[in-house]
mmCIF file of C-alpha atoms and ligand atoms in Angstrom:
data_model
loop_
_atom_site.group_PDB
_atom_site.id
_atom_site.type_symbol
_atom_site.label_atom_id
_atom_site.label_comp_id
_atom_site.label_asym_id
_atom_site.label_seq_id
_atom_site.Cartn_x
_atom_site.Cartn_y
_atom_site.Cartn_z
ATOM 1 C CA MET A 1482 -59.197 15.193 202.517
ATOM 2 C CA ALA A 1483 -59.512 12.829 199.403
ATOM 3 C CA SER A 1484 -56.812 12.846 196.933
ATOM 4 C CA HIS A 1485 -58.975 14.465 193.890
ATOM 5 C CA PRO A 1486 -56.960 16.313 191.389
ATOM 6 C CA ARG A 1487 -56.987 20.073 192.077
ATOM 7 C CA VAL A 1488 -57.347 22.937 189.756
ATOM 8 C CA TRP A 1489 -55.646 25.978 190.904
ATOM 9 C CA SER A 1490 -57.090 29.464 190.000
ATOM 10 C CA PHE A 1491 -55.041 32.454 190.388
ATOM 11 C CA ILE A 1492 -57.248 35.711 190.178
ATOM 12 C CA PRO A 1493 -54.835 38.634 189.711
ATOM 13 C CA THR A 1494 -55.463 40.434 193.051
ATOM 14 C CA PHE A 1495 -54.538 38.828 196.457
ATOM 15 C CA VAL A 1496 -56.830 36.027 196.589
ATOM 16 C CA THR A 1497 -56.231 32.366 195.538
ATOM 17 C CA LEU A 1498 -59.126 29.961 195.082
ATOM 18 C CA GLN A 1499 -58.604 25.970 195.451
ATOM 19 C CA PHE A 1500 -61.409 23.830 193.809
ATOM 20 C CA GLU A 1501 -62.005 20.403 194.503
ATOM 21 C CA VAL A 1502 -62.506 18.625 191.186
ATOM 22 C CA PRO A 1503 -64.593 15.036 191.441
ATOM 23 C CA PRO A 1504 -62.879 12.110 189.832
ATOM 24 C CA ALA A 1505 -65.616 11.764 187.263
ATOM 25 C CA LEU A 1506 -64.774 15.518 186.092
ATOM 26 C CA ALA A 1507 -61.177 15.215 186.014
ATOM 27 C CA TYR A 1508 -59.634 16.172 182.587
ATOM 28 C CA LYS A 1509 -58.842 13.159 180.559
ATOM 29 C CA GLN A 1510 -57.240 13.509 177.176
ATOM 30 C CA HIS A 1511 -58.763 10.189 175.812
ATOM 31 C CA VAL A 1512 -62.253 9.436 175.341
ATOM 32 C CA SER A 1513 -61.537 5.802 176.272
ATOM 33 C CA ASN A 1514 -59.047 4.197 178.314
ATOM 34 C CA ASP A 1515 -57.467 2.704 175.327
ATOM 35 C CA ALA A 1516 -54.405 4.926 174.941
ATOM 36 C CA SER A 1517 -53.712 3.499 171.271
ATOM 37 C CA GLU A 1518 -56.978 5.358 170.185
ATOM 38 C CA PRO A 1519 -56.252 8.562 168.388
ATOM 39 C CA ILE A 1520 -57.208 11.556 170.458
ATOM 40 C CA ILE A 1521 -59.888 13.975 169.724
ATOM 41 C CA ASN A 1522 -58.662 17.117 168.257
ATOM 42 C CA ALA A 1523 -59.755 20.402 166.426
ATOM 43 C CA GLY A 1524 -60.174 18.346 163.237
ATOM 44 C CA THR A 1525 -62.375 15.486 164.523
ATOM 45 C CA ARG A 1526 -65.798 15.322 162.993
ATOM 46 C CA TYR A 1527 -68.937 13.640 164.482
ATOM 47 C CA CYS A 1528 -72.130 11.616 164.222
ATOM 48 C CA ALA A 1529 -74.615 10.607 166.774
ATOM 49 C CA VAL A 1530 -77.400 8.544 167.825
ATOM 50 C CA LEU A 1531 -80.780 10.614 169.194
ATOM 51 C CA GLY A 1532 -82.985 8.833 171.421
ATOM 52 C CA HIS A 1533 -85.105 9.419 174.611
ATOM 53 C CA PRO A 1534 -83.697 7.250 176.608
ATOM 54 C CA VAL A 1535 -80.520 6.469 174.846
ATOM 55 C CA ALA A 1536 -78.147 5.216 177.669
ATOM 56 C CA HIS A 1537 -78.785 1.437 176.621
ATOM 57 C CA SER A 1538 -77.603 2.099 173.074
ATOM 58 C CA ALA A 1539 -75.094 -0.206 171.522
ATOM 59 C CA SER A 1540 -74.564 1.687 168.503
ATOM 60 C CA PRO A 1541 -71.718 4.138 169.955
ATOM 61 C CA ALA A 1542 -69.404 0.990 170.818
ATOM 62 C CA MET A 1543 -70.350 -0.476 167.140
ATOM 63 C CA GLN A 1544 -69.767 2.687 165.053
ATOM 64 C CA ASN A 1545 -66.822 3.992 166.829
ATOM 65 C CA ALA A 1546 -65.245 0.377 166.077
ATOM 66 C CA GLY A 1547 -66.240 0.900 162.536
ATOM 67 C CA LEU A 1548 -65.003 4.352 162.274
ATOM 68 C CA ALA A 1549 -61.626 3.515 163.759
ATOM 69 C CA ALA A 1550 -60.987 0.615 161.648
ATOM 70 C CA LEU A 1551 -61.617 2.998 158.690
ATOM 71 C CA GLY A 1552 -58.993 5.322 159.944
ATOM 72 C CA LEU A 1553 -61.492 8.093 160.223
ATOM 73 C CA ASN A 1554 -60.825 10.763 162.641
ATOM 74 C CA TRP A 1555 -64.649 10.958 163.487
ATOM 75 C CA ARG A 1556 -66.562 10.106 166.756
ATOM 76 C CA TYR A 1557 -70.124 8.659 167.149
ATOM 77 C CA LEU A 1558 -72.008 10.038 170.395
ATOM 78 C CA ALA A 1559 -75.125 9.573 171.979
ATOM 79 C CA PHE A 1560 -77.477 12.189 173.218
ATOM 80 C CA ASP A 1561 -80.594 11.750 175.073
ATOM 81 C CA VAL A 1562 -83.076 14.203 173.158
ATOM 82 C CA HIS A 1563 -86.605 14.823 174.480
ATOM 83 C CA PRO A 1564 -89.026 14.509 171.733
ATOM 84 C CA ASP A 1565 -89.993 18.183 172.172
ATOM 85 C CA HIS A 1566 -86.460 19.235 171.372
ATOM 86 C CA LEU A 1567 -85.887 16.682 168.515
ATOM 87 C CA ARG A 1568 -86.151 19.480 165.612
ATOM 88 C CA PRO A 1569 -83.686 21.985 167.158
ATOM 89 C CA ALA A 1570 -81.263 19.004 168.085
ATOM 90 C CA ILE A 1571 -81.344 18.092 164.191
ATOM 91 C CA GLU A 1572 -80.837 21.519 163.040
ATOM 92 C CA GLY A 1573 -78.099 22.118 165.680
ATOM 93 C CA ALA A 1574 -75.924 19.386 164.485
ATOM 94 C CA LYS A 1575 -76.419 20.259 160.684
ATOM 95 C CA ARG A 1576 -75.391 23.785 161.678
ATOM 96 C CA MET A 1577 -72.404 22.420 163.828
ATOM 97 C CA GLY A 1578 -70.977 20.273 160.874
ATOM 98 C CA PHE A 1579 -72.084 16.790 162.017
ATOM 99 C CA ILE A 1580 -71.870 14.038 159.550
ATOM 100 C CA GLY A 1581 -75.060 12.128 160.076
ATOM 101 C CA LEU A 1582 -77.369 10.893 162.700
ATOM 102 C CA ASN A 1583 -79.020 7.888 163.913
ATOM 103 C CA LEU A 1584 -82.506 8.004 165.265
ATOM 104 C CA THR A 1585 -84.124 5.421 167.848
ATOM 105 C CA VAL A 1586 -87.230 5.459 169.966
ATOM 106 C CA PRO A 1587 -89.340 7.444 170.161
ATOM 107 C CA HIS A 1588 -87.912 9.688 167.348
ATOM 108 C CA LYS A 1589 -88.322 7.876 163.944
ATOM 109 C CA LEU A 1590 -91.738 8.769 162.975
ATOM 110 C CA LEU A 1591 -91.442 12.271 164.355
ATOM 111 C CA ALA A 1592 -88.313 12.928 162.207
ATOM 112 C CA LEU A 1593 -90.351 12.468 158.822
ATOM 113 C CA ASP A 1594 -91.548 16.138 159.330
ATOM 114 C CA MET A 1595 -88.164 17.334 160.339
ATOM 115 C CA VAL A 1596 -85.722 16.820 157.818
ATOM 116 C CA ASP A 1597 -85.260 18.766 154.636
ATOM 117 C CA VAL A 1598 -85.574 15.582 152.192
ATOM 118 C CA VAL A 1599 -87.078 12.125 152.930
ATOM 119 C CA ASP A 1600 -85.768 9.305 150.744
ATOM 120 C CA ASP A 1601 -87.997 7.349 148.822
ATOM 121 C CA HIS A 1602 -87.836 4.321 150.994
ATOM 122 C CA ALA A 1603 -88.368 6.337 154.284
ATOM 123 C CA LYS A 1604 -91.363 7.543 152.761
ATOM 124 C CA ILE A 1605 -92.822 4.084 152.154
ATOM 125 C CA TRP A 1606 -91.551 2.706 155.607
ATOM 126 C CA LYS A 1607 -93.021 6.099 157.296
ATOM 127 C CA ALA A 1608 -89.731 6.082 159.461
ATOM 128 C CA VAL A 1609 -86.224 7.844 159.663
ATOM 129 C CA ASN A 1610 -83.424 6.014 161.420
ATOM 130 C CA THR A 1611 -80.321 7.509 159.846
ATOM 131 C CA ILE A 1612 -79.808 11.302 158.643
ATOM 132 C CA VAL A 1613 -77.191 12.235 156.222
ATOM 133 C CA PHE A 1614 -76.245 15.786 156.248
ATOM 134 C CA GLU A 1615 -75.479 16.566 152.661
ATOM 135 C CA THR A 1616 -73.872 19.616 150.700
ATOM 136 C CA ARG A 1617 -73.408 20.864 147.452
ATOM 137 C CA ALA A 1618 -70.976 23.206 145.925
ATOM 138 C CA SER A 1619 -72.706 25.952 143.836
ATOM 139 C CA SER A 1620 -75.049 24.048 141.324
ATOM 140 C CA GLY A 1621 -73.595 20.394 141.837
ATOM 141 C CA PRO A 1622 -75.165 17.503 143.268
ATOM 142 C CA TRP A 1623 -75.805 16.851 146.489
ATOM 143 C CA ILE A 1624 -73.301 14.757 148.383
ATOM 144 C CA PRO A 1625 -72.650 13.416 151.795
ATOM 145 C CA VAL A 1626 -70.712 16.120 153.773
ATOM 146 C CA GLY A 1627 -68.764 13.075 155.238
ATOM 147 C CA VAL A 1628 -67.118 12.691 151.739
ATOM 148 C CA THR A 1629 -66.199 16.569 151.736
ATOM 149 C CA GLU A 1630 -63.308 18.311 153.656
ATOM 150 C CA THR A 1631 -65.488 20.917 155.072
ATOM 151 C CA THR A 1632 -69.046 22.687 154.825
ATOM 152 C CA VAL A 1633 -68.132 26.110 156.362
ATOM 153 C CA GLY A 1634 -70.172 28.535 154.464
ATOM 154 C CA GLN A 1635 -71.753 25.938 151.984
ATOM 155 C CA LYS A 1636 -75.558 24.797 151.933
ATOM 156 C CA VAL A 1637 -76.217 21.869 153.810
ATOM 157 C CA ARG A 1638 -79.361 19.799 153.715
ATOM 158 C CA SER A 1639 -80.691 16.951 156.003
ATOM 159 C CA ARG A 1640 -82.096 13.813 154.189
ATOM 160 C CA GLY A 1641 -83.692 10.982 156.096
ATOM 161 C CA PHE A 1642 -83.200 7.434 155.257
ATOM 162 C CA ASN A 1643 -84.626 4.286 156.561
ATOM 163 C CA THR A 1644 -81.924 1.362 156.961
ATOM 164 C CA ASP A 1645 -84.005 -0.815 159.071
ATOM 165 C CA ALA A 1646 -86.101 -2.762 156.726
ATOM 166 C CA ASP A 1647 -83.231 -3.570 154.429
ATOM 167 C CA ALA A 1648 -81.226 -4.645 157.573
ATOM 168 C CA LEU A 1649 -83.923 -7.118 158.593
ATOM 169 C CA VAL A 1650 -84.135 -8.725 155.198
ATOM 170 C CA GLN A 1651 -80.352 -9.144 154.990
ATOM 171 C CA ALA A 1652 -80.498 -10.518 158.709
ATOM 172 C CA LEU A 1653 -82.976 -13.003 157.968
ATOM 173 C CA LYS A 1654 -80.962 -14.331 154.878
ATOM 174 C CA GLU A 1655 -77.881 -14.551 156.758
ATOM 175 C CA ALA A 1656 -79.319 -16.126 160.299
ATOM 176 C CA PHE A 1657 -81.365 -18.680 158.464
ATOM 177 C CA LYS A 1658 -79.390 -19.317 155.456
ATOM 178 C CA LEU A 1659 -82.140 -18.303 153.020
ATOM 179 C CA GLU A 1660 -80.889 -16.997 149.289
ATOM 180 C CA ASN A 1661 -84.337 -15.250 148.994
ATOM 181 C CA LEU A 1662 -87.471 -14.860 150.558
ATOM 182 C CA GLN A 1663 -89.858 -15.446 147.731
ATOM 183 C CA GLY A 1664 -92.820 -17.258 148.209
ATOM 184 C CA VAL A 1665 -91.911 -17.431 151.999
ATOM 185 C CA SER A 1666 -95.051 -17.685 154.408
ATOM 186 C CA VAL A 1667 -94.672 -15.214 157.119
ATOM 187 C CA LEU A 1668 -96.319 -14.884 160.720
ATOM 188 C CA LEU A 1669 -95.589 -11.197 162.020
ATOM 189 C CA LEU A 1670 -96.282 -10.286 165.419
ATOM 190 C CA GLY A 1671 -97.022 -6.488 165.854
ATOM 191 C CA ALA A 1672 -98.363 -3.857 163.600
ATOM 192 C CA GLY A 1673 -95.977 -0.590 165.155
ATOM 193 C CA GLY A 1674 -93.181 0.951 163.509
ATOM 194 C CA ALA A 1675 -91.206 -1.703 162.944
ATOM 195 C CA ALA A 1676 -93.458 -4.612 161.881
ATOM 196 C CA ARG A 1677 -94.752 -1.910 159.304
ATOM 197 C CA ALA A 1678 -91.400 -1.329 157.868
ATOM 198 C CA ALA A 1679 -90.958 -5.152 158.074
ATOM 199 C CA ALA A 1680 -94.252 -5.905 156.425
ATOM 200 C CA LEU A 1681 -93.962 -3.618 153.383
ATOM 201 C CA ARG A 1682 -90.440 -4.693 152.807
ATOM 202 C CA LEU A 1683 -90.912 -8.078 152.732
ATOM 203 C CA ALA A 1684 -93.786 -7.807 150.443
ATOM 204 C CA ARG A 1685 -91.291 -6.110 148.119
ATOM 205 C CA GLU A 1686 -89.184 -8.861 148.818
ATOM 206 C CA GLY A 1687 -91.669 -11.295 147.055
ATOM 207 C CA VAL A 1688 -92.938 -13.285 150.207
ATOM 208 C CA GLY A 1689 -96.085 -15.169 149.713
ATOM 209 C CA LYS A 1690 -98.418 -14.877 152.321
ATOM 210 C CA LEU A 1691 -98.353 -12.244 155.385
ATOM 211 C CA HIS A 1692 -100.434 -12.983 158.576
ATOM 212 C CA LEU A 1693 -100.446 -10.300 160.961
ATOM 213 C CA VAL A 1694 -101.236 -10.523 164.732
ATOM 214 C CA ASN A 1695 -101.454 -7.511 166.804
ATOM 215 C CA ARG A 1696 -102.810 -6.620 170.155
ATOM 216 C CA THR A 1697 -104.678 -3.685 168.954
ATOM 217 C CA LYS A 1698 -106.474 -5.442 165.923
ATOM 218 C CA THR A 1699 -107.298 -2.271 164.223
ATOM 219 C CA ARG A 1700 -103.855 -1.335 163.766
ATOM 220 C CA ALA A 1701 -103.066 -5.209 162.270
ATOM 221 C CA ASN A 1702 -106.224 -4.287 159.801
ATOM 222 C CA GLU A 1703 -104.853 -1.010 158.610
ATOM 223 C CA LEU A 1704 -101.693 -2.628 157.859
ATOM 224 C CA VAL A 1705 -103.246 -5.473 155.942
ATOM 225 C CA ALA A 1706 -105.313 -2.615 154.011
ATOM 226 C CA ASP A 1707 -102.059 -0.717 153.109
ATOM 227 C CA LEU A 1708 -100.456 -3.909 152.189
ATOM 228 C CA THR A 1709 -103.362 -5.144 149.812
ATOM 229 C CA ARG A 1710 -103.397 -1.688 148.223
ATOM 230 C CA ASP A 1711 -99.698 -1.169 147.813
ATOM 231 C CA CYS A 1712 -98.531 -4.793 147.302
ATOM 232 C CA PRO A 1713 -100.787 -6.629 145.227
ATOM 233 C CA GLY A 1714 -98.221 -9.647 145.014
ATOM 234 C CA VAL A 1715 -98.699 -10.355 148.854
ATOM 235 C CA VAL A 1716 -101.722 -11.989 150.377
ATOM 236 C CA ALA A 1717 -102.218 -10.166 153.555
ATOM 237 C CA ILE A 1718 -104.359 -11.689 156.375
ATOM 238 C CA GLN A 1719 -105.223 -10.625 159.775
ATOM 239 C CA GLY A 1720 -104.879 -13.237 162.415
ATOM 240 C CA TYR A 1721 -102.993 -16.666 163.204
ATOM 241 C CA PRO A 1722 -102.897 -18.913 160.323
ATOM 242 C CA SER A 1723 -104.507 -22.220 160.374
ATOM 243 C CA ALA A 1724 -101.574 -23.993 158.713
ATOM 244 C CA ARG A 1725 -97.881 -23.923 159.290
ATOM 245 C CA VAL A 1726 -95.688 -21.057 158.103
ATOM 246 C CA ASP A 1727 -92.052 -20.834 157.016
ATOM 247 C CA LEU A 1728 -91.031 -17.831 159.362
ATOM 248 C CA VAL A 1729 -92.333 -16.201 162.438
ATOM 249 C CA ILE A 1730 -91.066 -12.664 163.225
ATOM 250 C CA ASN A 1731 -91.514 -10.698 166.634
ATOM 251 C CA ALA A 1732 -92.043 -7.057 165.806
ATOM 252 C CA THR A 1733 -93.536 -6.012 169.349
ATOM 253 C CA SER A 1734 -91.868 -5.009 172.157
ATOM 254 C CA LEU A 1735 -92.875 -8.347 174.513
ATOM 255 C CA GLY A 1736 -89.691 -9.959 175.538
ATOM 256 C CA LEU A 1737 -87.797 -6.814 176.485
ATOM 257 C CA LYS A 1738 -88.529 -7.338 180.030
ATOM 258 C CA GLY A 1739 -88.089 -10.894 181.540
ATOM 259 C CA GLU A 1740 -91.556 -10.960 183.046
ATOM 260 C CA ASP A 1741 -93.350 -10.069 179.625
ATOM 261 C CA PRO A 1742 -95.778 -12.684 178.329
ATOM 262 C CA LEU A 1743 -94.924 -14.215 175.138
ATOM 263 C CA PRO A 1744 -95.897 -12.414 172.082
ATOM 264 C CA ILE A 1745 -97.430 -15.477 170.516
ATOM 265 C CA ASP A 1746 -99.870 -18.075 171.240
ATOM 266 C CA LEU A 1747 -97.791 -20.846 172.591
ATOM 267 C CA GLN A 1748 -100.263 -23.709 171.626
ATOM 268 C CA TRP A 1749 -100.215 -22.453 167.914
ATOM 269 C CA LEU A 1750 -96.266 -22.336 168.298
ATOM 270 C CA GLN A 1751 -96.089 -25.875 169.587
ATOM 271 C CA ALA A 1752 -98.678 -27.361 167.074
ATOM 272 C CA HIS A 1753 -97.096 -25.690 164.106
ATOM 273 C CA ARG A 1754 -93.388 -25.530 164.647
ATOM 274 C CA PRO A 1755 -92.393 -23.247 161.900
ATOM 275 C CA PRO A 1756 -88.852 -23.934 160.879
ATOM 276 C CA PHE A 1757 -87.567 -20.121 161.513
ATOM 277 C CA VAL A 1758 -88.351 -17.862 164.389
ATOM 278 C CA TYR A 1759 -86.740 -14.240 164.286
ATOM 279 C CA ASP A 1760 -87.023 -11.916 167.284
ATOM 280 C CA MET A 1761 -86.164 -8.236 166.477
ATOM 281 C CA ILE A 1762 -85.580 -7.802 169.988
ATOM 282 C CA TYR A 1763 -81.738 -8.465 170.767
ATOM 283 C CA ARG A 1764 -81.379 -7.797 174.623
ATOM 284 C CA PRO A 1765 -81.985 -10.569 176.341
ATOM 285 C CA MET A 1766 -79.910 -12.552 173.827
ATOM 286 C CA GLU A 1767 -82.675 -15.571 174.106
ATOM 287 C CA THR A 1768 -86.178 -13.930 174.616
ATOM 288 C CA GLY A 1769 -89.049 -15.935 176.159
ATOM 289 C CA LEU A 1770 -90.361 -16.437 172.475
ATOM 290 C CA LEU A 1771 -87.019 -17.762 171.344
ATOM 291 C CA ARG A 1772 -86.415 -20.008 174.029
ATOM 292 C CA ALA A 1773 -89.884 -21.677 173.328
ATOM 293 C CA ALA A 1774 -89.243 -21.529 169.751
ATOM 294 C CA ARG A 1775 -85.864 -23.320 170.520
ATOM 295 C CA LYS A 1776 -87.630 -25.974 172.704
ATOM 296 C CA ALA A 1777 -90.254 -26.575 169.923
ATOM 297 C CA GLY A 1778 -87.559 -27.471 167.693
ATOM 298 C CA CYS A 1779 -87.483 -24.098 165.402
ATOM 299 C CA GLN A 1780 -84.272 -22.469 164.135
ATOM 300 C CA ILE A 1781 -83.837 -19.214 166.035
ATOM 301 C CA ALA A 1782 -82.241 -15.885 165.752
ATOM 302 C CA ASN A 1783 -82.235 -12.682 167.718
ATOM 303 C CA GLY A 1784 -82.580 -8.969 166.548
ATOM 304 C CA ALA A 1785 -78.529 -8.300 166.689
ATOM 305 C CA GLY A 1786 -78.132 -9.115 162.901
ATOM 306 C CA MET A 1787 -80.658 -6.271 162.386
ATOM 307 C CA LEU A 1788 -79.040 -3.831 164.496
ATOM 308 C CA LEU A 1789 -75.697 -4.535 163.012
ATOM 309 C CA TYR A 1790 -76.980 -4.199 159.526
ATOM 310 C CA GLN A 1791 -79.019 -0.888 159.899
ATOM 311 C CA GLY A 1792 -75.766 0.367 161.347
ATOM 312 C CA THR A 1793 -73.340 -0.758 158.742
ATOM 313 C CA ARG A 1794 -75.677 0.691 155.934
ATOM 314 C CA ALA A 1795 -75.655 4.089 157.982
ATOM 315 C CA LEU A 1796 -71.992 4.108 158.139
ATOM 316 C CA GLU A 1797 -71.759 3.616 154.293
ATOM 317 C CA LEU A 1798 -74.329 6.166 153.486
ATOM 318 C CA TRP A 1799 -72.129 8.532 155.468
ATOM 319 C CA THR A 1800 -68.578 7.582 154.425
ATOM 320 C CA GLY A 1801 -69.530 6.342 151.051
ATOM 321 C CA ARG A 1802 -67.264 3.316 151.779
ATOM 322 C CA PRO A 1803 -67.895 -0.301 152.564
ATOM 323 C CA ALA A 1804 -68.381 -0.869 156.500
ATOM 324 C CA PRO A 1805 -65.877 -2.844 158.377
ATOM 325 C CA VAL A 1806 -68.716 -5.399 158.831
ATOM 326 C CA GLY A 1807 -66.447 -8.196 161.106
ATOM 327 C CA VAL A 1808 -65.382 -5.237 163.376
ATOM 328 C CA MET A 1809 -68.360 -3.787 163.805
ATOM 329 C CA ARG A 1810 -70.143 -7.210 164.628
ATOM 330 C CA ALA A 1811 -67.437 -8.059 167.472
ATOM 331 C CA ALA A 1812 -67.855 -4.420 169.112
ATOM 332 C CA LEU A 1813 -71.778 -4.794 168.928
ATOM 333 C CA GLU A 1814 -71.651 -8.338 170.170
ATOM 334 C CA LYS A 1815 -68.846 -7.309 173.133
ATOM 335 C CA ASN A 1816 -71.202 -4.402 174.254
ATOM 336 C CA LEU A 1817 -74.535 -6.533 174.114
ATOM 337 C CA TYR A 1818 -73.568 -9.540 175.530
ATOM 338 C CA GLY A 1819 -70.103 -9.011 177.317
HETATM 339 P P1 LIG B 2462 -93.800 0.532 168.289
HETATM 340 O O1 LIG B 2462 -94.040 1.193 169.688
HETATM 341 O O2 LIG B 2462 -93.992 1.182 167.200
HETATM 342 O O3 LIG B 2462 -94.514 -0.969 168.180
HETATM 343 C C1 LIG B 2462 -94.877 -1.847 169.447
HETATM 344 C C2 LIG B 2462 -95.350 -2.959 169.170
HETATM 345 O O4 LIG B 2462 -95.478 -3.819 170.206
HETATM 346 C C3 LIG B 2462 -97.083 -2.750 168.618
HETATM 347 O O5 LIG B 2462 -97.429 -3.994 167.929
HETATM 348 C C4 LIG B 2462 -97.611 -3.068 170.171
HETATM 349 O O6 LIG B 2462 -99.034 -3.417 170.068
HETATM 350 C C5 LIG B 2462 -96.882 -4.167 170.884
HETATM 351 N N1 LIG B 2462 -97.030 -4.222 172.004
HETATM 352 C C6 LIG B 2462 -96.341 -3.334 173.166
HETATM 353 N N2 LIG B 2462 -96.658 -3.734 174.178
HETATM 354 C C7 LIG B 2462 -97.479 -4.787 174.140
HETATM 355 C C8 LIG B 2462 -98.237 -5.547 175.219
HETATM 356 N N3 LIG B 2462 -98.229 -5.112 176.251
HETATM 357 N N4 LIG B 2462 -99.076 -6.695 174.787
HETATM 358 C C9 LIG B 2462 -99.026 -6.762 173.291
HETATM 359 N N5 LIG B 2462 -98.268 -6.178 172.292
HETATM 360 C C10 LIG B 2462 -97.523 -5.044 172.879
HETATM 361 O O7 LIG B 2462 -92.308 -0.132 168.765
HETATM 362 P P2 LIG B 2462 -91.310 -0.341 167.428
HETATM 363 O O8 LIG B 2462 -92.000 -0.949 166.262
HETATM 364 O O9 LIG B 2462 -90.198 0.487 166.988
HETATM 365 O O10 LIG B 2462 -90.084 -1.642 168.010
HETATM 366 C C11 LIG B 2462 -90.924 -2.955 168.224
HETATM 367 C C12 LIG B 2462 -89.956 -3.911 168.657
HETATM 368 O O11 LIG B 2462 -89.024 -4.076 167.634
HETATM 369 C C13 LIG B 2462 -89.140 -3.396 169.697
HETATM 370 O O12 LIG B 2462 -89.001 -4.417 170.642
HETATM 371 C C14 LIG B 2462 -87.730 -2.921 169.378
HETATM 372 O O13 LIG B 2462 -86.912 -3.127 170.435
HETATM 373 C C15 LIG B 2462 -87.530 -4.018 168.260
HETATM 374 N N6 LIG B 2462 -86.750 -3.363 167.001
HETATM 375 C C16 LIG B 2462 -85.422 -3.709 166.783
HETATM 376 C C17 LIG B 2462 -84.617 -3.349 166.028
HETATM 377 C C18 LIG B 2462 -83.383 -3.953 165.700
HETATM 378 O O14 LIG B 2462 -82.628 -3.267 165.160
HETATM 379 N N7 LIG B 2462 -83.083 -5.261 166.119
HETATM 380 C C19 LIG B 2462 -84.986 -1.949 165.013
HETATM 381 C C20 LIG B 2462 -86.385 -1.505 165.323
HETATM 382 C C21 LIG B 2462 -87.389 -2.198 166.180
HETATM 383 P P3 LIG B 2462 -100.163 -2.129 169.916
HETATM 384 O O15 LIG B 2462 -100.328 -1.732 168.719
HETATM 385 O O16 LIG B 2462 -101.238 -3.008 170.392
HETATM 386 O O17 LIG B 2462 -99.702 -1.189 171.013
#
């Protein structure tokens, strides 16, 4: 017989039952193998990422490192939530006193209609990736529940934010040592949720020209129309530029799998050799696009910086305190790249 831990259950008659407990279900006092971490107790508070799927997410490693560094008795969990169940999941987290949530694929757009209040930026970028649960005492201002002791019996509302777009700008500046992006010309690959947020945010940052290339041209055209209407300072054009641009950004999902074709016309890349190429994808560490760009002599960076800064900004919204960026970066890199 295997040496599994045993749980004995005594029924107050004459029968004694013995259950085998598989090792995976054996009681563990600690949530990790690091015994130096404080244990979960009745005072522990929770944040979480909801996605479908979510098993690949690096956010728990990054955020739990940040929470521990801040000395908070909070934990960051991950839940695989089917899109059909997103609304009750958000509502349940609100009712159970969660501090906040992150949302990942495919929930960012859906959540726009599921939170009580949408922050202005999330409205503009048309995506919610961070929810802050807020409370108010009587007629006072709404404040994050994370800065209060308890919300039991108080009003709580969910407020949707988008930290992805600001994170991209911060990551670009850091990766390529750019003080600002004013006047920079950009070739943006993709017209999905991430590309849309990037385009609108880059336009606000003062980029000069934005060239948009997408498999489905109508989506790129729609984005060009929105940019032209809402951001008169930027010149938005559908299709490849005939001249060199300063920066190429991949916001398509091409590159996630090793066998994916390049998201860019290789001949264009080799002919124009843009100084900076950024791929929003962070796993694998070097995508086919980044490899080709590096070989063409471009400076390259992957999406890990964007992932880091969307997370640090979310943590700051929940806690009202500066995020421990160095600790979170180290935990993220360890989780992503070992
Ligand atoms: P969406 O599903 O909204 O958009 C996907 C984009 O990829 C669309 O432009 C789509 O084109 C294009 N695409 C998908 N498959 C193909 C294909 N076979 N050939 C050509 N184009 C294709 O996803 P998101 O915008 O949310 O995410 C895009 C990428 O950005 C993902 O790789 C995601 O991991 C990454 N990302 C990274 C973040 C970070 O923190 N680093 C944050 C957010 C996203 P079409 O319109 O024709 O369908």
